[in-house]
Structures are given as structure tokens and as C-alpha cells.
Amino acid sequence: MICRPISTTGTTIHFWLTGLGPLDRPVPTGQPGPIDSPAKPLAPFACYISQGDLVRGLQIPFFAYSPGLLGVYQIDAVIPPDWPAGKSLLGCDANLAPIYIQAK
């Protein structure tokens, strides 16, 4: 996974993952995700950001099978506006396995 610096706090970051389980409706194999009403994963999903002992849950305004793409899920997460500068660890949990992303 490629990690990029978060330029400013309060921004929304977008990332794509695979293997997050079944959707709220069928999407045929080989078909892109629906655009007008995105298919949503059924598994609970949450993301957290941490820096040292500081940990905070993130707002997830969008979590769906990627509209117009094949085989990936899109997650949008909002970095808190008061988050300190420096290296942070972004972790997500989909009740399947933890996912960790490091950003500088």
C-alpha cells in the first residue's frame, strides 16, 4: 500500500480496499459498482487515527462498493480538524481483520 502525507487536517481522504464481504444487493461478477445508488457492504466498518497515546474515531461519510469500478470498496474518512501534525497511523476494522495505513 502506498502511503502519502496528509496535507491538512480536516480534509477527507479516500482509499480503496478489497475483500470487505457481501453487499446489501447483488452486483454481478465483472460488473462495475452501481453509480446512482451505491451498493453498501453489510459488515460493520470503522476507522481510527492514532499518534502515540492519542486515538480518535474518524467520520466515514462514504463507504460502498466503488461506483464505476470493479472489485474494490471506496472509503472516505475525515481527518479531525484539530489533529496534530506528524506521523499518524490510520487503522480500520471491518469485523474481518484489522487494516493499518501509515501516513506521514
PDB file of N, CA and C in Angstrom:
ATOM      1  N   MET A   1       0.834  -1.159   0.000  1.00  0.00           N
ATOM      2  CA  MET A   1       0.000   0.000   0.000  1.00  0.00           C
ATOM      3  C   MET A   1       0.888   1.235   0.000  1.00  0.00           C
ATOM      4  N   ILE A   2       0.568   2.218  -0.804  1.00  0.00           N
ATOM      5  CA  ILE A   2       1.324   3.459  -0.867  1.00  0.00           C
ATOM      6  C   ILE A   2       0.769   4.412   0.187  1.00  0.00           C
ATOM      7  N   CYS A   3       1.652   5.008   0.966  1.00  0.00           N
ATOM      8  CA  CYS A   3       1.246   5.976   1.988  1.00  0.00           C
ATOM      9  C   CYS A   3       1.657   7.368   1.530  1.00  0.00           C
ATOM     10  N   ARG A   4       0.764   8.286   1.667  1.00  0.00           N
ATOM     11  CA  ARG A   4       1.042   9.671   1.282  1.00  0.00           C
ATOM     12  C   ARG A   4       0.809  10.581   2.492  1.00  0.00           C
ATOM     13  N   PRO A   5       1.533  11.695   2.543  1.00  0.00           N
ATOM     14  CA  PRO A   5       1.321  12.618   3.656  1.00  0.00           C
ATOM     15  C   PRO A   5      -0.069  13.242   3.602  1.00  0.00           C
ATOM     16  N   ILE A   6      -0.634  13.486   4.764  1.00  0.00           N
ATOM     17  CA  ILE A   6      -1.900  14.214   4.851  1.00  0.00           C
ATOM     18  C   ILE A   6      -1.529  15.683   4.866  1.00  0.00           C
ATOM     19  N   SER A   7      -1.984  16.431   3.865  1.00  0.00           N
ATOM     20  CA  SER A   7      -1.536  17.803   3.717  1.00  0.00           C
ATOM     21  C   SER A   7      -2.136  18.736   4.768  1.00  0.00           C
ATOM     22  N   THR A   8      -3.396  18.589   5.051  1.00  0.00           N
ATOM     23  CA  THR A   8      -4.011  19.442   6.065  1.00  0.00           C
ATOM     24  C   THR A   8      -5.018  18.637   6.865  1.00  0.00           C
ATOM     25  N   THR A   9      -5.136  19.004   8.121  1.00  0.00           N
ATOM     26  CA  THR A   9      -6.152  18.359   8.939  1.00  0.00           C
ATOM     27  C   THR A   9      -7.516  18.873   8.505  1.00  0.00           C
ATOM     28  N   GLY A  10      -8.541  18.116   8.842  1.00  0.00           N
ATOM     29  CA  GLY A  10      -9.894  18.485   8.437  1.00  0.00           C
ATOM     30  C   GLY A  10     -10.229  18.063   7.019  1.00  0.00           C
ATOM     31  N   THR A  11      -9.293  17.438   6.326  1.00  0.00           N
ATOM     32  CA  THR A  11      -9.546  17.005   4.960  1.00  0.00           C
ATOM     33  C   THR A  11     -10.147  15.602   4.939  1.00  0.00           C
ATOM     34  N   THR A  12     -10.746  15.267   3.819  1.00  0.00           N
ATOM     35  CA  THR A  12     -11.270  13.921   3.620  1.00  0.00           C
ATOM     36  C   THR A  12     -10.271  13.151   2.776  1.00  0.00           C
ATOM     37  N   ILE A  13      -9.895  11.971   3.261  1.00  0.00           N
ATOM     38  CA  ILE A  13      -9.007  11.111   2.483  1.00  0.00           C
ATOM     39  C   ILE A  13      -9.849   9.991   1.886  1.00  0.00           C
ATOM     40  N   HIS A  14      -9.430   9.506   0.743  1.00  0.00           N
ATOM     41  CA  HIS A  14     -10.138   8.448   0.034  1.00  0.00           C
ATOM     42  C   HIS A  14      -9.181   7.287  -0.135  1.00  0.00           C
ATOM     43  N   PHE A  15      -9.644   6.081   0.128  1.00  0.00           N
ATOM     44  CA  PHE A  15      -8.829   4.908  -0.142  1.00  0.00           C
ATOM     45  C   PHE A  15      -9.725   3.761  -0.554  1.00  0.00           C
ATOM     46  N   TRP A  16      -9.109   2.763  -1.186  1.00  0.00           N
ATOM     47  CA  TRP A  16      -9.845   1.662  -1.763  1.00  0.00           C
ATOM     48  C   TRP A  16      -9.290   0.353  -1.224  1.00  0.00           C
ATOM     49  N   LEU A  17     -10.176  -0.572  -0.890  1.00  0.00           N
ATOM     50  CA  LEU A  17      -9.797  -1.863  -0.326  1.00  0.00           C
ATOM     51  C   LEU A  17     -10.540  -2.974  -1.058  1.00  0.00           C
ATOM     52  N   THR A  18     -10.076  -4.188  -0.875  1.00  0.00           N
ATOM     53  CA  THR A  18     -10.756  -5.355  -1.430  1.00  0.00           C
ATOM     54  C   THR A  18     -11.148  -6.290  -0.292  1.00  0.00           C
ATOM     55  N   GLY A  19     -12.038  -7.229  -0.590  1.00  0.00           N
ATOM     56  CA  GLY A  19     -12.362  -8.300   0.348  1.00  0.00           C
ATOM     57  C   GLY A  19     -13.154  -7.893   1.570  1.00  0.00           C
ATOM     58  N   LEU A  20     -14.042  -6.913   1.451  1.00  0.00           N
ATOM     59  CA  LEU A  20     -14.809  -6.465   2.613  1.00  0.00           C
ATOM     60  C   LEU A  20     -16.178  -7.124   2.730  1.00  0.00           C
ATOM     61  N   GLY A  21     -16.376  -8.199   2.010  1.00  0.00           N
ATOM     62  CA  GLY A  21     -17.564  -9.006   2.233  1.00  0.00           C
ATOM     63  C   GLY A  21     -18.759  -8.673   1.373  1.00  0.00           C
ATOM     64  N   PRO A  22     -19.916  -9.284   1.733  1.00  0.00           N
ATOM     65  CA  PRO A  22     -21.131  -9.155   0.920  1.00  0.00           C
ATOM     66  C   PRO A  22     -21.725  -7.748   0.956  1.00  0.00           C
ATOM     67  N   LEU A  23     -22.535  -7.496  -0.068  1.00  0.00           N
ATOM     68  CA  LEU A  23     -23.183  -6.190  -0.227  1.00  0.00           C
ATOM     69  C   LEU A  23     -24.668  -6.279   0.084  1.00  0.00           C
ATOM     70  N   ASP A  24     -25.295  -5.121   0.212  1.00  0.00           N
ATOM     71  CA  ASP A  24     -26.734  -5.071   0.510  1.00  0.00           C
ATOM     72  C   ASP A  24     -27.603  -5.472  -0.674  1.00  0.00           C
ATOM     73  N   ARG A  25     -26.994  -5.660  -1.839  1.00  0.00           N
ATOM     74  CA  ARG A  25     -27.699  -6.169  -3.016  1.00  0.00           C
ATOM     75  C   ARG A  25     -26.665  -6.802  -3.951  1.00  0.00           C
ATOM     76  N   PRO A  26     -27.089  -7.703  -4.820  1.00  0.00           N
ATOM     77  CA  PRO A  26     -26.124  -8.371  -5.698  1.00  0.00           C
ATOM     78  C   PRO A  26     -25.549  -7.429  -6.758  1.00  0.00           C
ATOM     79  N   VAL A  27     -24.246  -7.574  -6.988  1.00  0.00           N
ATOM     80  CA  VAL A  27     -23.573  -6.915  -8.109  1.00  0.00           C
ATOM     81  C   VAL A  27     -22.897  -8.047  -8.879  1.00  0.00           C
ATOM     82  N   PRO A  28     -23.326  -8.304 -10.126  1.00  0.00           N
ATOM     83  CA  PRO A  28     -22.770  -9.429 -10.883  1.00  0.00           C
ATOM     84  C   PRO A  28     -21.255  -9.325 -11.035  1.00  0.00           C
ATOM     85  N   THR A  29     -20.599 -10.480 -11.008  1.00  0.00           N
ATOM     86  CA  THR A  29     -19.160 -10.536 -11.205  1.00  0.00           C
ATOM     87  C   THR A  29     -18.788  -9.881 -12.528  1.00  0.00           C
ATOM     88  N   GLY A  30     -17.751  -9.057 -12.506  1.00  0.00           N
ATOM     89  CA  GLY A  30     -17.293  -8.387 -13.717  1.00  0.00           C
ATOM     90  C   GLY A  30     -18.030  -7.104 -14.037  1.00  0.00           C
ATOM     91  N   GLN A  31     -19.002  -6.733 -13.198  1.00  0.00           N
ATOM     92  CA  GLN A  31     -19.755  -5.502 -13.418  1.00  0.00           C
ATOM     93  C   GLN A  31     -19.233  -4.412 -12.477  1.00  0.00           C
ATOM     94  N   PRO A  32     -19.127  -3.172 -12.951  1.00  0.00           N
ATOM     95  CA  PRO A  32     -18.697  -2.092 -12.060  1.00  0.00           C
ATOM     96  C   PRO A  32     -19.753  -1.805 -11.000  1.00  0.00           C
ATOM     97  N   GLY A  33     -19.314  -1.187  -9.920  1.00  0.00           N
ATOM     98  CA  GLY A  33     -20.245  -0.804  -8.866  1.00  0.00           C
ATOM     99  C   GLY A  33     -21.273   0.178  -9.388  1.00  0.00           C
ATOM    100  N   PRO A  34     -22.532   0.052  -8.930  1.00  0.00           N
ATOM    101  CA  PRO A  34     -23.574   0.976  -9.379  1.00  0.00           C
ATOM    102  C   PRO A  34     -23.261   2.414  -8.958  1.00  0.00           C
ATOM    103  N   ILE A  35     -23.608   3.365  -9.821  1.00  0.00           N
ATOM    104  CA  ILE A  35     -23.268   4.765  -9.574  1.00  0.00           C
ATOM    105  C   ILE A  35     -24.390   5.525  -8.882  1.00  0.00           C
ATOM    106  N   ASP A  36     -25.620   5.391  -9.374  1.00  0.00           N
ATOM    107  CA  ASP A  36     -26.707   6.234  -8.866  1.00  0.00           C
ATOM    108  C   ASP A  36     -27.152   5.874  -7.449  1.00  0.00           C
ATOM    109  N   SER A  37     -26.976   4.659  -7.049  1.00  0.00           N
ATOM    110  CA  SER A  37     -27.284   4.236  -5.677  1.00  0.00           C
ATOM    111  C   SER A  37     -26.248   3.171  -5.303  1.00  0.00           C
ATOM    112  N   PRO A  38     -25.107   3.589  -4.744  1.00  0.00           N
ATOM    113  CA  PRO A  38     -24.019   2.646  -4.482  1.00  0.00           C
ATOM    114  C   PRO A  38     -24.436   1.468  -3.602  1.00  0.00           C
ATOM    115  N   ALA A  39     -23.863   0.297  -3.906  1.00  0.00           N
ATOM    116  CA  ALA A  39     -24.099  -0.905  -3.097  1.00  0.00           C
ATOM    117  C   ALA A  39     -23.249  -0.798  -1.830  1.00  0.00           C
ATOM    118  N   LYS A  40     -23.861  -1.037  -0.697  1.00  0.00           N
ATOM    119  CA  LYS A  40     -23.185  -0.870   0.604  1.00  0.00           C
ATOM    120  C   LYS A  40     -22.818  -2.225   1.200  1.00  0.00           C
ATOM    121  N   PRO A  41     -21.608  -2.332   1.762  1.00  0.00           N
ATOM    122  CA  PRO A  41     -21.216  -3.563   2.448  1.00  0.00           C
ATOM    123  C   PRO A  41     -22.074  -3.792   3.693  1.00  0.00           C
ATOM    124  N   LEU A  42     -22.287  -5.061   4.028  1.00  0.00           N
ATOM    125  CA  LEU A  42     -23.100  -5.401   5.198  1.00  0.00           C
ATOM    126  C   LEU A  42     -22.289  -5.430   6.494  1.00  0.00           C
ATOM    127  N   ALA A  43     -20.983  -5.670   6.400  1.00  0.00           N
ATOM    128  CA  ALA A  43     -20.143  -5.757   7.606  1.00  0.00           C
ATOM    129  C   ALA A  43     -19.988  -4.381   8.251  1.00  0.00           C
ATOM    130  N   PRO A  44     -20.043  -4.313   9.582  1.00  0.00           N
ATOM    131  CA  PRO A  44     -19.749  -3.043  10.258  1.00  0.00           C
ATOM    132  C   PRO A  44     -18.319  -2.604   9.918  1.00  0.00           C
ATOM    133  N   PHE A  45     -18.099  -1.307   9.853  1.00  0.00           N
ATOM    134  CA  PHE A  45     -16.797  -0.784   9.460  1.00  0.00           C
ATOM    135  C   PHE A  45     -16.504   0.480  10.245  1.00  0.00           C
ATOM    136  N   ALA A  46     -15.286   0.604  10.739  1.00  0.00           N
ATOM    137  CA  ALA A  46     -14.876   1.794  11.483  1.00  0.00           C
ATOM    138  C   ALA A  46     -13.404   2.058  11.223  1.00  0.00           C
ATOM    139  N   CYS A  47     -13.007   3.331  11.278  1.00  0.00           N
ATOM    140  CA  CYS A  47     -11.603   3.720  11.146  1.00  0.00           C
ATOM    141  C   CYS A  47     -11.215   4.605  12.322  1.00  0.00           C
ATOM    142  N   TYR A  48      -9.947   4.488  12.700  1.00  0.00           N
ATOM    143  CA  TYR A  48      -9.394   5.233  13.825  1.00  0.00           C
ATOM    144  C   TYR A  48      -8.058   5.802  13.411  1.00  0.00           C
ATOM    145  N   ILE A  49      -7.706   6.946  13.972  1.00  0.00           N
ATOM    146  CA  ILE A  49      -6.390   7.527  13.740  1.00  0.00           C
ATOM    147  C   ILE A  49      -5.684   7.602  15.087  1.00  0.00           C
ATOM    148  N   SER A  50      -4.388   7.327  15.084  1.00  0.00           N
ATOM    149  CA  SER A  50      -3.638   7.380  16.350  1.00  0.00           C
ATOM    150  C   SER A  50      -2.273   8.003  16.125  1.00  0.00           C
ATOM    151  N   GLN A  51      -1.790   8.610  17.194  1.00  0.00           N
ATOM    152  CA  GLN A  51      -0.456   9.201  17.224  1.00  0.00           C
ATOM    153  C   GLN A  51      -0.002   9.112  18.672  1.00  0.00           C
ATOM    154  N   GLY A  52       0.917   8.200  18.946  1.00  0.00           N
ATOM    155  CA  GLY A  52       1.319   7.961  20.330  1.00  0.00           C
ATOM    156  C   GLY A  52       0.132   7.432  21.118  1.00  0.00           C
ATOM    157  N   ASP A  53      -0.183   8.083  22.243  1.00  0.00           N
ATOM    158  CA  ASP A  53      -1.314   7.671  23.082  1.00  0.00           C
ATOM    159  C   ASP A  53      -2.636   8.286  22.643  1.00  0.00           C
ATOM    160  N   LEU A  54      -2.608   9.174  21.664  1.00  0.00           N
ATOM    161  CA  LEU A  54      -3.814   9.855  21.184  1.00  0.00           C
ATOM    162  C   LEU A  54      -4.495   8.992  20.122  1.00  0.00           C
ATOM    163  N   VAL A  55      -5.773   8.647  20.358  1.00  0.00           N
ATOM    164  CA  VAL A  55      -6.546   7.828  19.423  1.00  0.00           C
ATOM    165  C   VAL A  55      -7.919   8.466  19.253  1.00  0.00           C
ATOM    166  N   ARG A  56      -8.394   8.510  18.006  1.00  0.00           N
ATOM    167  CA  ARG A  56      -9.721   9.072  17.774  1.00  0.00           C
ATOM    168  C   ARG A  56     -10.405   8.332  16.637  1.00  0.00           C
ATOM    169  N   GLY A  57     -11.702   8.094  16.784  1.00  0.00           N
ATOM    170  CA  GLY A  57     -12.507   7.517  15.702  1.00  0.00           C
ATOM    171  C   GLY A  57     -12.718   8.550  14.613  1.00  0.00           C
ATOM    172  N   LEU A  58     -12.815   8.095  13.381  1.00  0.00           N
ATOM    173  CA  LEU A  58     -12.992   9.004  12.248  1.00  0.00           C
ATOM    174  C   LEU A  58     -14.412   8.941  11.711  1.00  0.00           C
ATOM    175  N   GLN A  59     -14.872  10.062  11.202  1.00  0.00           N
ATOM    176  CA  GLN A  59     -16.139  10.087  10.476  1.00  0.00           C
ATOM    177  C   GLN A  59     -15.916   9.397   9.133  1.00  0.00           C
ATOM    178  N   ILE A  60     -16.861   8.558   8.739  1.00  0.00           N
ATOM    179  CA  ILE A  60     -16.809   7.854   7.457  1.00  0.00           C
ATOM    180  C   ILE A  60     -18.047   8.287   6.664  1.00  0.00           C
ATOM    181  N   PRO A  61     -17.959   9.393   5.900  1.00  0.00           N
ATOM    182  CA  PRO A  61     -19.140   9.860   5.175  1.00  0.00           C
ATOM    183  C   PRO A  61     -19.530   8.981   3.988  1.00  0.00           C
ATOM    184  N   PHE A  62     -18.578   8.154   3.492  1.00  0.00           N
ATOM    185  CA  PHE A  62     -18.899   7.299   2.354  1.00  0.00           C
ATOM    186  C   PHE A  62     -18.166   5.976   2.506  1.00  0.00           C
ATOM    187  N   PHE A  63     -18.920   4.862   2.388  1.00  0.00           N
ATOM    188  CA  PHE A  63     -18.358   3.515   2.436  1.00  0.00           C
ATOM    189  C   PHE A  63     -19.248   2.646   1.568  1.00  0.00           C
ATOM    190  N   ALA A  64     -18.743   2.257   0.393  1.00  0.00           N
ATOM    191  CA  ALA A  64     -19.557   1.491  -0.548  1.00  0.00           C
ATOM    192  C   ALA A  64     -18.670   0.752  -1.537  1.00  0.00           C
ATOM    193  N   TYR A  65     -19.291  -0.184  -2.266  1.00  0.00           N
ATOM    194  CA  TYR A  65     -18.618  -0.810  -3.398  1.00  0.00           C
ATOM    195  C   TYR A  65     -18.382   0.317  -4.395  1.00  0.00           C
ATOM    196  N   SER A  66     -17.153   0.521  -4.810  1.00  0.00           N
ATOM    197  CA  SER A  66     -16.771   1.713  -5.582  1.00  0.00           C
ATOM    198  C   SER A  66     -17.624   1.921  -6.820  1.00  0.00           C
ATOM    199  N   PRO A  67     -18.339   3.043  -6.884  1.00  0.00           N
ATOM    200  CA  PRO A  67     -19.153   3.334  -8.060  1.00  0.00           C
ATOM    201  C   PRO A  67     -18.292   3.420  -9.317  1.00  0.00           C
ATOM    202  N   GLY A  68     -18.655   2.640 -10.332  1.00  0.00           N
ATOM    203  CA  GLY A  68     -17.964   2.670 -11.605  1.00  0.00           C
ATOM    204  C   GLY A  68     -16.671   1.871 -11.661  1.00  0.00           C
ATOM    205  N   LEU A  69     -16.253   1.258 -10.557  1.00  0.00           N
ATOM    206  CA  LEU A  69     -15.018   0.470 -10.534  1.00  0.00           C
ATOM    207  C   LEU A  69     -15.330  -1.006 -10.309  1.00  0.00           C
ATOM    208  N   LEU A  70     -14.343  -1.856 -10.578  1.00  0.00           N
ATOM    209  CA  LEU A  70     -14.517  -3.297 -10.421  1.00  0.00           C
ATOM    210  C   LEU A  70     -13.764  -3.821  -9.205  1.00  0.00           C
ATOM    211  N   GLY A  71     -14.452  -4.521  -8.337  1.00  0.00           N
ATOM    212  CA  GLY A  71     -13.814  -5.300  -7.290  1.00  0.00           C
ATOM    213  C   GLY A  71     -13.224  -4.560  -6.118  1.00  0.00           C
ATOM    214  N   VAL A  72     -13.497  -3.288  -5.958  1.00  0.00           N
ATOM    215  CA  VAL A  72     -12.942  -2.545  -4.824  1.00  0.00           C
ATOM    216  C   VAL A  72     -14.032  -1.769  -4.098  1.00  0.00           C
ATOM    217  N   TYR A  73     -13.764  -1.527  -2.837  1.00  0.00           N
ATOM    218  CA  TYR A  73     -14.654  -0.744  -1.985  1.00  0.00           C
ATOM    219  C   TYR A  73     -13.992   0.606  -1.742  1.00  0.00           C
ATOM    220  N   GLN A  74     -14.780   1.681  -1.779  1.00  0.00           N
ATOM    221  CA  GLN A  74     -14.253   3.018  -1.522  1.00  0.00           C
ATOM    222  C   GLN A  74     -14.619   3.451  -0.120  1.00  0.00           C
ATOM    223  N   ILE A  75     -13.639   3.979   0.591  1.00  0.00           N
ATOM    224  CA  ILE A  75     -13.841   4.518   1.932  1.00  0.00           C
ATOM    225  C   ILE A  75     -13.375   5.963   1.920  1.00  0.00           C
ATOM    226  N   ASP A  76     -14.196   6.869   2.410  1.00  0.00           N
ATOM    227  CA  ASP A  76     -13.824   8.262   2.617  1.00  0.00           C
ATOM    228  C   ASP A  76     -13.804   8.481   4.121  1.00  0.00           C
ATOM    229  N   ALA A  77     -12.706   9.008   4.642  1.00  0.00           N
ATOM    230  CA  ALA A  77     -12.566   9.249   6.079  1.00  0.00           C
ATOM    231  C   ALA A  77     -12.115  10.691   6.293  1.00  0.00           C
ATOM    232  N   VAL A  78     -12.667  11.337   7.309  1.00  0.00           N
ATOM    233  CA  VAL A  78     -12.360  12.736   7.599  1.00  0.00           C
ATOM    234  C   VAL A  78     -11.325  12.805   8.720  1.00  0.00           C
ATOM    235  N   ILE A  79     -10.186  13.467   8.443  1.00  0.00           N
ATOM    236  CA  ILE A  79      -9.168  13.690   9.457  1.00  0.00           C
ATOM    237  C   ILE A  79      -9.659  14.837  10.344  1.00  0.00           C
ATOM    238  N   PRO A  80      -9.675  14.656  11.670  1.00  0.00           N
ATOM    239  CA  PRO A  80     -10.187  15.718  12.552  1.00  0.00           C
ATOM    240  C   PRO A  80      -9.448  17.041  12.338  1.00  0.00           C
ATOM    241  N   PRO A  81     -10.178  18.160  12.398  1.00  0.00           N
ATOM    242  CA  PRO A  81      -9.555  19.461  12.147  1.00  0.00           C
ATOM    243  C   PRO A  81      -8.495  19.838  13.185  1.00  0.00           C
ATOM    244  N   ASP A  82      -8.572  19.264  14.381  1.00  0.00           N
ATOM    245  CA  ASP A  82      -7.601  19.601  15.422  1.00  0.00           C
ATOM    246  C   ASP A  82      -6.536  18.522  15.599  1.00  0.00           C
ATOM    247  N   TRP A  83      -6.377  17.650  14.594  1.00  0.00           N
ATOM    248  CA  TRP A  83      -5.404  16.560  14.707  1.00  0.00           C
ATOM    249  C   TRP A  83      -3.989  17.128  14.610  1.00  0.00           C
ATOM    250  N   PRO A  84      -3.054  16.688  15.494  1.00  0.00           N
ATOM    251  CA  PRO A  84      -1.694  17.236  15.467  1.00  0.00           C
ATOM    252  C   PRO A  84      -0.902  16.790  14.238  1.00  0.00           C
ATOM    253  N   ALA A  85       0.044  17.631  13.843  1.00  0.00           N
ATOM    254  CA  ALA A  85       0.928  17.302  12.718  1.00  0.00           C
ATOM    255  C   ALA A  85       1.852  16.160  13.124  1.00  0.00           C
ATOM    256  N   GLY A  86       2.416  15.487  12.148  1.00  0.00           N
ATOM    257  CA  GLY A  86       3.348  14.402  12.405  1.00  0.00           C
ATOM    258  C   GLY A  86       2.812  13.084  11.886  1.00  0.00           C
ATOM    259  N   LYS A  87       3.609  12.025  12.062  1.00  0.00           N
ATOM    260  CA  LYS A  87       3.202  10.701  11.609  1.00  0.00           C
ATOM    261  C   LYS A  87       2.019  10.200  12.422  1.00  0.00           C
ATOM    262  N   SER A  88       1.045   9.650  11.718  1.00  0.00           N
ATOM    263  CA  SER A  88      -0.139   9.074  12.356  1.00  0.00           C
ATOM    264  C   SER A  88      -0.408   7.720  11.737  1.00  0.00           C
ATOM    265  N   LEU A  89      -1.074   6.872  12.470  1.00  0.00           N
ATOM    266  CA  LEU A  89      -1.453   5.551  11.981  1.00  0.00           C
ATOM    267  C   LEU A  89      -2.966   5.527  11.828  1.00  0.00           C
ATOM    268  N   LEU A  90      -3.422   5.157  10.637  1.00  0.00           N
ATOM    269  CA  LEU A  90      -4.842   5.016  10.372  1.00  0.00           C
ATOM    270  C   LEU A  90      -5.151   3.531  10.379  1.00  0.00           C
ATOM    271  N   GLY A  91      -6.057   3.112  11.239  1.00  0.00           N
ATOM    272  CA  GLY A  91      -6.456   1.716  11.316  1.00  0.00           C
ATOM    273  C   GLY A  91      -7.945   1.586  11.070  1.00  0.00           C
ATOM    274  N   CYS A  92      -8.326   0.560  10.340  1.00  0.00           N
ATOM    275  CA  CYS A  92      -9.737   0.311  10.067  1.00  0.00           C
ATOM    276  C   CYS A  92     -10.072  -1.121  10.437  1.00  0.00           C
ATOM    277  N   ASP A  93     -11.312  -1.351  10.821  1.00  0.00           N
ATOM    278  CA  ASP A  93     -11.763  -2.674  11.212  1.00  0.00           C
ATOM    279  C   ASP A  93     -13.081  -2.946  10.506  1.00  0.00           C
ATOM    280  N   ALA A  94     -13.119  -4.055   9.803  1.00  0.00           N
ATOM    281  CA  ALA A  94     -14.326  -4.435   9.071  1.00  0.00           C
ATOM    282  C   ALA A  94     -14.918  -5.717   9.631  1.00  0.00           C
ATOM    283  N   ASN A  95     -14.664  -5.997  10.897  1.00  0.00           N
ATOM    284  CA  ASN A  95     -15.095  -7.250  11.526  1.00  0.00           C
ATOM    285  C   ASN A  95     -14.570  -8.459  10.768  1.00  0.00           C
ATOM    286  N   LEU A  96     -13.593  -8.271   9.925  1.00  0.00           N
ATOM    287  CA  LEU A  96     -12.960  -9.361   9.204  1.00  0.00           C
ATOM    288  C   LEU A  96     -11.507  -9.455   9.650  1.00  0.00           C
ATOM    289  N   ALA A  97     -10.812  -8.335   9.581  1.00  0.00           N
ATOM    290  CA  ALA A  97      -9.418  -8.247  10.013  1.00  0.00           C
ATOM    291  C   ALA A  97      -9.054  -6.787  10.113  1.00  0.00           C
ATOM    292  N   PRO A  98      -8.157  -6.418  11.007  1.00  0.00           N
ATOM    293  CA  PRO A  98      -7.740  -5.013  11.069  1.00  0.00           C
ATOM    294  C   PRO A  98      -6.921  -4.643   9.842  1.00  0.00           C
ATOM    295  N   ILE A  99      -7.019  -3.392   9.439  1.00  0.00           N
ATOM    296  CA  ILE A  99      -6.311  -2.849   8.300  1.00  0.00           C
ATOM    297  C   ILE A  99      -5.558  -1.632   8.805  1.00  0.00           C
ATOM    298  N   TYR A 100      -4.263  -1.545   8.540  1.00  0.00           N
ATOM    299  CA  TYR A 100      -3.472  -0.407   9.015  1.00  0.00           C
ATOM    300  C   TYR A 100      -2.852   0.327   7.847  1.00  0.00           C
ATOM    301  N   ILE A 101      -2.941   1.643   7.898  1.00  0.00           N
ATOM    302  CA  ILE A 101      -2.358   2.503   6.875  1.00  0.00           C
ATOM    303  C   ILE A 101      -1.553   3.558   7.605  1.00  0.00           C
ATOM    304  N   GLN A 102      -0.301   3.764   7.224  1.00  0.00           N
ATOM    305  CA  GLN A 102       0.518   4.774   7.879  1.00  0.00           C
ATOM    306  C   GLN A 102       0.690   5.958   6.939  1.00  0.00           C
ATOM    307  N   ALA A 103       0.522   7.143   7.468  1.00  0.00           N
ATOM    308  CA  ALA A 103       0.730   8.366   6.686  1.00  0.00           C
ATOM    309  C   ALA A 103       1.684   9.267   7.448  1.00  0.00           C
ATOM    310  N   LYS A 104       2.490  10.018   6.724  1.00  0.00           N
ATOM    311  CA  LYS A 104       3.436  10.967   7.335  1.00  0.00           C
ATOM    312  C   LYS A 104       2.794  12.322   7.438  1.00  0.00           C
TER     313      LYS A 104
END
